[in-house]
CSV table of C-alpha atoms in Angstrom, one decimal:
chain,number,residue,atom,x,y,z
A,231,MET,CA,0.0,0.0,0.0
A,232,TYR,CA,2.8,2.4,1.0
A,233,ALA,CA,4.6,1.7,-2.3
A,234,LYS,CA,1.6,2.6,-4.4
A,235,LEU,CA,0.6,5.7,-2.4
A,236,ARG,CA,4.0,7.4,-1.8
A,237,HIS,CA,4.0,9.2,-5.1
A,238,ARG,CA,0.3,10.3,-4.9
A,239,THR,CA,-0.1,11.7,-1.4
A,240,GLU,CA,1.8,12.3,1.8
A,241,ILE,CA,2.5,9.1,3.7
A,242,VAL,CA,3.6,8.8,7.3
A,243,VAL,CA,4.9,5.4,8.6
A,244,VAL,CA,4.6,4.7,12.3
A,245,ASP,CA,6.3,1.3,13.0
A,246,GLY,CA,5.6,0.1,16.5
A,247,ASN,CA,8.8,-2.0,16.4
A,248,ASP,CA,10.9,1.2,16.1
A,249,ILE,CA,9.2,3.0,19.0
A,250,ASN,CA,11.2,2.9,22.2
A,251,PRO,CA,8.7,2.6,25.1
A,252,ASN,CA,11.1,4.7,27.2
A,253,SER,CA,11.1,7.6,24.8
A,254,VAL,CA,8.2,9.9,25.5
A,255,LEU,CA,9.1,12.3,22.7
A,256,ILE,CA,9.0,9.6,20.0
A,257,ILE,CA,5.7,8.2,21.3
A,258,LEU,CA,4.1,11.7,21.4
A,259,LYS,CA,5.5,12.5,17.9
A,260,SER,CA,4.0,9.2,16.6
A,261,ILE,CA,0.6,9.9,18.1
A,262,TRP,CA,0.7,13.5,16.7
A,263,ARG,CA,1.4,12.1,13.2
A,264,LEU,CA,-1.6,9.7,13.5
A,265,ALA,CA,-3.9,12.4,14.8
A,266,ARG,CA,-3.2,14.6,11.7
A,267,SER,CA,-3.8,11.7,9.2
A,268,LYS,CA,-7.0,11.5,7.2
A,269,THR,CA,-6.7,7.7,6.7
A,270,ILE,CA,-5.0,5.4,9.2
A,271,ILE,CA,-4.1,1.9,8.0
A,272,PHE,CA,-3.0,-0.5,10.8
A,273,ASP,CA,-2.5,-4.3,11.2
A,274,HIS,CA,-3.0,-4.8,15.0
A,275,SER,CA,-4.3,-1.9,17.0
A,276,ILE,CA,-4.2,1.9,17.1
A,277,PRO,CA,-3.6,4.2,20.0
A,278,SER,CA,-6.5,5.2,22.3
A,279,GLY,CA,-7.7,8.8,22.0
A,280,LEU,CA,-8.2,8.9,18.2
A,281,ARG,CA,-11.7,10.0,17.6
A,282,SER,CA,-14.1,8.1,15.5
A,283,GLY,CA,-15.2,10.2,12.5
A,284,ARG,CA,-12.1,12.3,12.3
A,285,HIS,CA,-10.2,9.5,10.4
A,286,ILE,CA,-10.9,6.6,8.2
A,287,ASN,CA,-9.4,3.7,10.2
A,288,VAL,CA,-8.6,0.6,8.1
A,289,ASN,CA,-7.6,-2.6,9.8
A,290,VAL,CA,-5.5,-4.9,7.5
A,291,TRP,CA,-5.3,-7.5,10.3
A,292,HIS,CA,-2.0,-9.3,10.4
A,293,GLY,CA,-3.4,-12.9,10.3
A,294,SER,CA,-6.6,-14.8,9.7
A,295,PRO,CA,-8.1,-15.9,13.1
A,296,ILE,CA,-7.5,-19.6,13.9
A,297,LYS,CA,-7.1,-19.2,17.7
A,298,LYS,CA,-9.5,-17.2,19.8
A,299,ILE,CA,-8.7,-13.5,19.7
A,300,ARG,CA,-10.2,-10.2,20.9
A,301,PHE,CA,-14.0,-10.5,21.4
A,302,LEU,CA,-13.7,-14.3,21.1
A,303,SER,CA,-11.4,-14.4,24.1
A,304,VAL,CA,-12.7,-11.5,26.3
A,305,GLU,CA,-11.1,-12.9,29.5
A,306,ARG,CA,-7.6,-12.2,28.1
A,307,PHE,CA,-8.2,-8.6,27.1
A,308,ASP,CA,-9.2,-5.3,28.7
A,309,LYS,CA,-12.9,-4.7,28.0
A,310,LYS,CA,-12.4,-1.0,27.5
A,311,PHE,CA,-9.6,-1.6,24.9
A,312,LEU,CA,-11.7,-4.1,23.0
A,313,ILE,CA,-14.7,-1.7,22.8
A,314,GLU,CA,-12.7,1.3,21.8
A,315,GLN,CA,-10.8,-0.6,19.0
A,316,SER,CA,-14.1,-1.8,17.7
A,317,LYS,CA,-15.7,1.6,17.7
A,318,ILE,CA,-12.9,3.4,15.9
A,319,THR,CA,-12.5,0.7,13.2
A,320,ASP,CA,-14.2,1.8,10.0
A,321,LEU,CA,-13.1,-0.9,7.6
A,322,VAL,CA,-11.5,-4.4,8.0
A,323,VAL,CA,-9.7,-6.0,5.0
A,324,SER,CA,-10.1,-9.8,4.8
A,325,ALA,CA,-8.9,-12.6,2.6
A,326,SER,CA,-12.4,-13.9,1.6
A,327,SER,CA,-16.0,-14.1,2.7
A,328,TYR,CA,-15.1,-17.0,5.1
A,329,ASP,CA,-12.3,-14.9,6.6
A,330,ALA,CA,-14.6,-11.9,6.8
A,331,LEU,CA,-17.0,-13.9,9.0
A,332,LEU,CA,-14.2,-14.8,11.4
A,333,LEU,CA,-12.8,-11.2,11.6
A,334,CYS,CA,-16.1,-9.5,12.1
A,335,SER,CA,-16.9,-11.8,15.0
A,336,ALA,CA,-13.4,-11.5,16.5
A,337,LEU,CA,-13.1,-7.7,16.1
A,338,ASN,CA,-16.8,-6.8,16.6
A,339,VAL,CA,-17.1,-5.1,13.3
A,340,PRO,CA,-20.3,-5.3,11.0
A,341,TYR,CA,-19.9,-7.8,8.2
A,342,PHE,CA,-20.7,-5.1,5.6
A,343,ASN,CA,-17.7,-3.1,6.8
A,344,VAL,CA,-15.3,-6.0,5.9
A,345,THR,CA,-13.9,-6.4,2.4
A,346,THR,CA,-13.4,-9.8,0.7
A,347,PHE,CA,-11.1,-9.0,-2.3
A,348,GLY,CA,-8.0,-10.3,-0.5
A,349,LEU,CA,-5.2,-8.9,1.5
A,350,PRO,CA,-2.8,-6.2,0.1
A,351,ARG,CA,0.2,-8.0,1.6
A,352,ASN,CA,-0.5,-11.1,-0.4
A,353,ASP,CA,0.2,-9.1,-3.6
A,354,TYR,CA,3.9,-9.8,-2.7
A,355,LEU,CA,3.2,-13.5,-3.3
A,356,THR,CA,1.2,-13.2,-6.5
A,357,CYS,CA,3.0,-10.4,-8.4
A,358,GLN,CA,5.8,-10.9,-10.9
A,359,ARG,CA,9.4,-10.7,-9.8
A,360,THR,CA,9.9,-7.6,-11.9
A,361,GLU,CA,7.2,-5.8,-9.9
A,362,LEU,CA,9.0,-6.4,-6.6
A,363,GLU,CA,11.6,-3.7,-7.3
A,364,ASP,CA,9.0,-1.0,-6.8
A,365,ILE,CA,7.3,-2.5,-3.7
A,366,ASP,CA,10.2,-4.1,-1.8
A,367,LEU,CA,10.4,-1.2,0.6
A,368,TYR,CA,13.2,-2.6,2.8
A,369,SER,CA,15.2,-4.1,-0.1
A,370,GLU,CA,15.0,-7.6,1.3
A,371,ASN,CA,14.1,-9.7,-1.7
A,372,ASP,CA,17.6,-9.9,-3.1
A,373,VAL,CA,19.1,-10.6,0.3
A,374,ILE,CA,16.7,-13.5,0.9
A,375,GLU,CA,17.3,-14.8,-2.6
A,376,SER,CA,21.0,-14.8,-2.1
A,377,ILE,CA,20.6,-16.8,1.1
A,378,VAL,CA,18.5,-19.6,-0.3
A,379,GLN,CA,20.4,-19.8,-3.6
A,380,GLU,CA,23.3,-21.5,-1.7
A,381,TYR,CA,21.0,-24.5,-0.9
A,382,ASP,CA,19.0,-27.1,-2.9
A,383,LYS,CA,15.8,-26.4,-0.9
A,384,SER,CA,14.5,-24.0,1.7
A,385,ILE,CA,12.2,-24.6,4.7
A,386,LEU,CA,10.7,-21.8,6.7
A,387,PHE,CA,9.9,-22.6,10.3
A,388,ALA,CA,7.5,-20.0,11.6
A,389,PRO,CA,6.0,-20.9,15.0
A,390,THR,CA,3.7,-18.5,16.9
A,391,TYR,CA,4.3,-17.3,20.4
A,392,ARG,CA,3.7,-19.2,23.6
A,393,GLY,CA,2.1,-18.0,26.8
A,394,ASP,CA,1.5,-14.3,27.4
A,395,SER,CA,2.1,-11.9,24.6
A,396,HIS,CA,3.9,-9.5,27.0
A,397,ILE,CA,6.4,-12.2,28.0
A,398,LYS,CA,8.8,-13.2,25.3
A,399,ASN,CA,8.9,-17.0,25.8
A,400,ASP,CA,10.7,-19.5,23.6
A,401,PRO,CA,8.5,-20.3,20.6
A,402,MET,CA,9.3,-24.1,20.6
A,403,LEU,CA,12.0,-26.2,22.2
A,404,PHE,CA,13.8,-29.2,20.6
A,405,ASP,CA,15.8,-31.6,22.7
A,406,GLU,CA,19.5,-32.4,22.0
A,407,VAL,CA,18.7,-35.6,20.1
A,408,GLU,CA,16.1,-33.8,17.9
A,409,LEU,CA,18.6,-31.0,17.1
A,410,VAL,CA,21.3,-33.4,16.1
A,411,THR,CA,18.9,-35.4,13.9
A,412,LEU,CA,17.6,-32.2,12.3
A,413,GLU,CA,21.1,-30.8,11.6
A,414,LYS,CA,22.2,-34.2,10.1
A,415,TYR,CA,19.2,-34.2,7.8
A,416,LEU,CA,19.7,-30.6,6.6
A,417,LEU,CA,23.4,-31.2,5.9
A,418,GLU,CA,22.9,-34.4,4.0
A,419,ASN,CA,20.2,-32.8,1.8
A,420,ASN,CA,21.7,-29.4,1.5
A,421,ILE,CA,18.6,-27.8,2.9
A,422,VAL,CA,18.4,-24.4,4.7
A,423,PHE,CA,16.1,-24.2,7.7
A,424,LEU,CA,15.0,-20.6,8.0
A,425,VAL,CA,13.6,-19.7,11.4
A,426,ARG,CA,11.2,-16.8,11.9
A,427,SER,CA,10.0,-16.3,15.5
A,428,HIS,CA,6.9,-14.3,16.4
A,429,LYS,CA,7.4,-10.7,17.5
A,430,PHE,CA,6.1,-11.8,21.0
A,431,SER,CA,8.7,-14.6,21.1
A,432,SER,CA,12.4,-14.7,21.9
A,433,PHE,CA,15.0,-17.5,21.7
A,434,SER,CA,16.7,-18.0,25.0
A,435,ASP,CA,20.3,-19.2,25.5
A,436,GLU,CA,18.9,-22.6,26.3
A,437,ASN,CA,17.3,-22.9,22.9
A,438,ARG,CA,20.2,-24.2,20.7
A,439,LEU,CA,18.2,-24.4,17.4
A,440,LEU,CA,19.8,-21.3,16.0
A,441,LYS,CA,23.3,-22.7,16.8
A,442,MET,CA,22.8,-25.6,14.4
A,443,GLN,CA,24.4,-25.7,10.9
A,444,ASN,CA,22.1,-24.8,8.0
A,445,VAL,CA,19.8,-23.0,10.4
A,446,ILE,CA,19.4,-19.3,9.9
A,447,ASP,CA,17.5,-16.8,12.0
A,448,VAL,CA,15.4,-14.6,9.6
A,449,SER,CA,13.2,-13.0,12.3
A,450,ASP,CA,14.7,-9.5,11.6
A,451,PHE,CA,13.3,-9.4,8.1
A,452,ARG,CA,10.4,-7.1,8.1
A,453,ASN,CA,8.4,-8.6,5.3
A,454,PRO,CA,7.4,-12.2,5.9
A,455,MET,CA,5.7,-12.4,2.5
A,456,LEU,CA,9.1,-12.3,0.8
A,457,LEU,CA,10.3,-15.1,3.1
A,458,LEU,CA,7.3,-17.2,2.0
A,459,ARG,CA,8.0,-16.4,-1.6
A,460,HIS,CA,11.4,-18.0,-1.4
A,461,THR,CA,10.3,-21.0,0.7
A,462,ASP,CA,9.8,-24.5,-0.7
A,463,LEU,CA,8.1,-25.9,2.4
A,464,LEU,CA,6.4,-24.1,5.3
A,465,VAL,CA,6.5,-25.6,8.8
A,466,THR,CA,4.3,-23.9,11.4
A,467,ASP,CA,2.0,-24.6,14.3
A,468,TYR,CA,-0.9,-22.6,15.5
A,469,SER,CA,0.1,-19.5,13.4
A,470,SER,CA,-2.1,-18.6,10.5
A,471,ILE,CA,0.9,-17.8,8.3
A,472,TRP,CA,-0.1,-20.9,6.3
A,473,VAL,CA,-3.2,-19.0,5.0
A,474,ASP,CA,-0.9,-16.6,3.1
A,475,TYR,CA,1.3,-19.5,2.0
A,476,LEU,CA,-1.7,-21.3,0.4
A,477,LEU,CA,-1.5,-18.8,-2.5
A,478,LEU,CA,1.8,-20.4,-3.6
A,479,ASN,CA,0.4,-24.0,-3.9
A,480,ARG,CA,3.4,-25.4,-2.0
A,481,PRO,CA,3.4,-28.0,0.8
A,482,ILE,CA,2.6,-27.1,4.4
A,483,ILE,CA,3.3,-29.0,7.6
A,484,ILE,CA,1.6,-28.2,10.9
A,485,TYR,CA,3.7,-29.4,13.9
A,486,THR,CA,2.0,-29.1,17.3
A,487,PRO,CA,3.7,-31.3,19.9
A,488,ASP,CA,2.3,-29.0,22.7
A,489,ILE,CA,-1.2,-28.9,21.5
A,490,ASP,CA,-2.8,-29.7,24.9
A,491,ASN,CA,-1.1,-26.9,26.7
A,492,TYR,CA,-1.7,-24.4,23.9
A,493,THR,CA,-5.4,-25.3,23.7
A,494,LYS,CA,-5.8,-24.6,27.4
A,495,GLU,CA,-4.0,-21.2,27.2
A,496,HIS,CA,-5.5,-19.9,24.0
A,497,GLY,CA,-8.2,-22.1,22.5
A,498,PHE,CA,-9.5,-22.2,19.0
A,499,ILE,CA,-12.6,-20.8,17.2
A,500,PHE,CA,-13.5,-24.1,15.8
A,501,ASP,CA,-12.1,-27.6,16.2
A,502,PHE,CA,-8.4,-27.3,15.4
A,503,MET,CA,-8.3,-30.4,13.2
A,504,GLU,CA,-11.0,-28.9,11.0
A,505,SER,CA,-9.3,-25.5,10.9
A,506,ILE,CA,-6.1,-26.4,9.2
A,507,PRO,CA,-5.2,-27.6,5.7
A,508,CYS,CA,-3.4,-30.9,6.7
A,509,LYS,CA,-3.1,-33.4,9.5
A,510,PRO,CA,-1.1,-32.0,12.4
A,511,LEU,CA,2.0,-33.8,13.6
A,512,TYR,CA,2.8,-34.3,17.3
A,513,ALA,CA,6.1,-36.2,17.3
A,514,PHE,CA,9.5,-35.1,16.0
A,515,ASN,CA,10.1,-38.3,14.1
A,516,GLU,CA,6.9,-37.7,12.2
A,517,LEU,CA,8.1,-34.2,11.4
A,518,ILE,CA,11.4,-35.4,9.8
A,519,LEU,CA,9.6,-38.1,7.8
A,520,SER,CA,7.0,-35.6,6.6
A,521,ILE,CA,9.6,-33.0,5.7
A,522,ASP,CA,11.5,-35.5,3.6
A,523,GLU,CA,8.3,-36.7,1.9
A,524,ARG,CA,6.8,-33.2,1.2
A,525,ILE,CA,10.0,-31.4,0.1
A,526,LYS,CA,10.8,-34.2,-2.4
A,527,SER,CA,7.4,-34.8,-3.8
A,528,LYS,CA,6.0,-31.2,-3.6
A,529,SER,CA,2.7,-32.9,-3.0
A,530,ILE,CA,-0.4,-30.8,-2.2
A,531,SER,CA,-3.3,-32.6,-0.5
A,532,LYS,CA,-6.9,-32.3,-1.6
A,533,LYS,CA,-7.7,-30.6,1.7
A,534,GLN,CA,-5.1,-27.9,1.1
A,535,THR,CA,-6.7,-27.2,-2.3
A,536,GLN,CA,-10.1,-26.9,-0.5
A,537,PHE,CA,-8.6,-24.4,2.0
A,538,TYR,CA,-7.2,-22.4,-0.9
A,539,ASP,CA,-10.7,-22.0,-2.3
A,540,LYS,CA,-12.0,-21.1,1.2
A,541,TYR,CA,-9.5,-18.4,1.9
A,542,HIS,CA,-8.5,-17.1,-1.6
A,543,GLY,CA,-11.4,-17.9,-3.9
A,544,THR,CA,-12.3,-14.2,-4.2
A,545,LYS,CA,-8.9,-12.7,-4.3
A,546,ALA,CA,-8.5,-9.9,-6.8
A,547,ILE,CA,-5.5,-9.7,-9.1
A,548,SER,CA,-4.2,-6.8,-7.0
A,549,SER,CA,-5.9,-6.5,-3.6
A,550,SER,CA,-4.0,-3.3,-2.8
A,551,ASP,CA,-5.4,-1.7,-6.0
A,552,GLU,CA,-8.9,-2.7,-4.9
A,553,LEU,CA,-8.4,-1.1,-1.5
A,554,LEU,CA,-7.1,2.1,-3.0
A,555,LYS,CA,-10.3,2.4,-5.1
A,556,ILE,CA,-12.2,2.6,-1.8
A,557,LEU,CA,-9.8,5.0,0.0
A,558,LEU,CA,-9.0,7.5,-2.8
């Protein structure tokens, strides 16, 4: 969106990851910029105090709801925060009519205020490579490409966070035997294992995954869509990043060894087995076998094809262009 708007109007970018919570001046400056904006596009939440009616507030939510969030998990959120975010949201952008139903329930926004022409960020997955030059804002595509070119295949491991979002826990722990087995497999097959942790996660010193050969931490890359674009196989868990990855018609593995604990902490909107595009794996030996099978055969299950239709059946050629038609 920014890439397509920057030559047509004044754009101000407020990146929460760049804001130091101890710097009052930066925080106030960011709020001032938002308060002066006619249209505010956000992907999580916007600061309190912005008046409804003075801005057009567009939520391009960062992921399709699989687990219970916001109004579907009210015991985990401040009631005042939920109501305020709901009131000041004018438009929500969704992947499809199915995704729209989930988002309007989770964010308490009327269904007719939710678009269904697809997510602007997914244009990074469907556009031609020649188009990336104009929209690769952080110049990451060539860097990622240079990393994966050294290997025969690339796997992206993208787990979601565990526990409380305010405490940066380890995303997932592998024991020593599992790490040695994984490293051996990667080396023998010349595969790179890219690891992208959630922004609410952090690898501790006890987690030795990032110390293994052929394992590279890519968490600092700002655009996860470009990582997906250069990934041959996605391994994730309760994250909805696979919804974006469906667009590439490449194999997906759902690895959930701690599903009982995670279900107790977060819960899911529907039965988890029915909410994902493939059978979940619970044991590490299953994971290695499945990786070997999927990355060699590039097989896509019938269920994954059905989920593609469910989430992307109404995607426009350019979702960002469709949103611009509404905003401009």
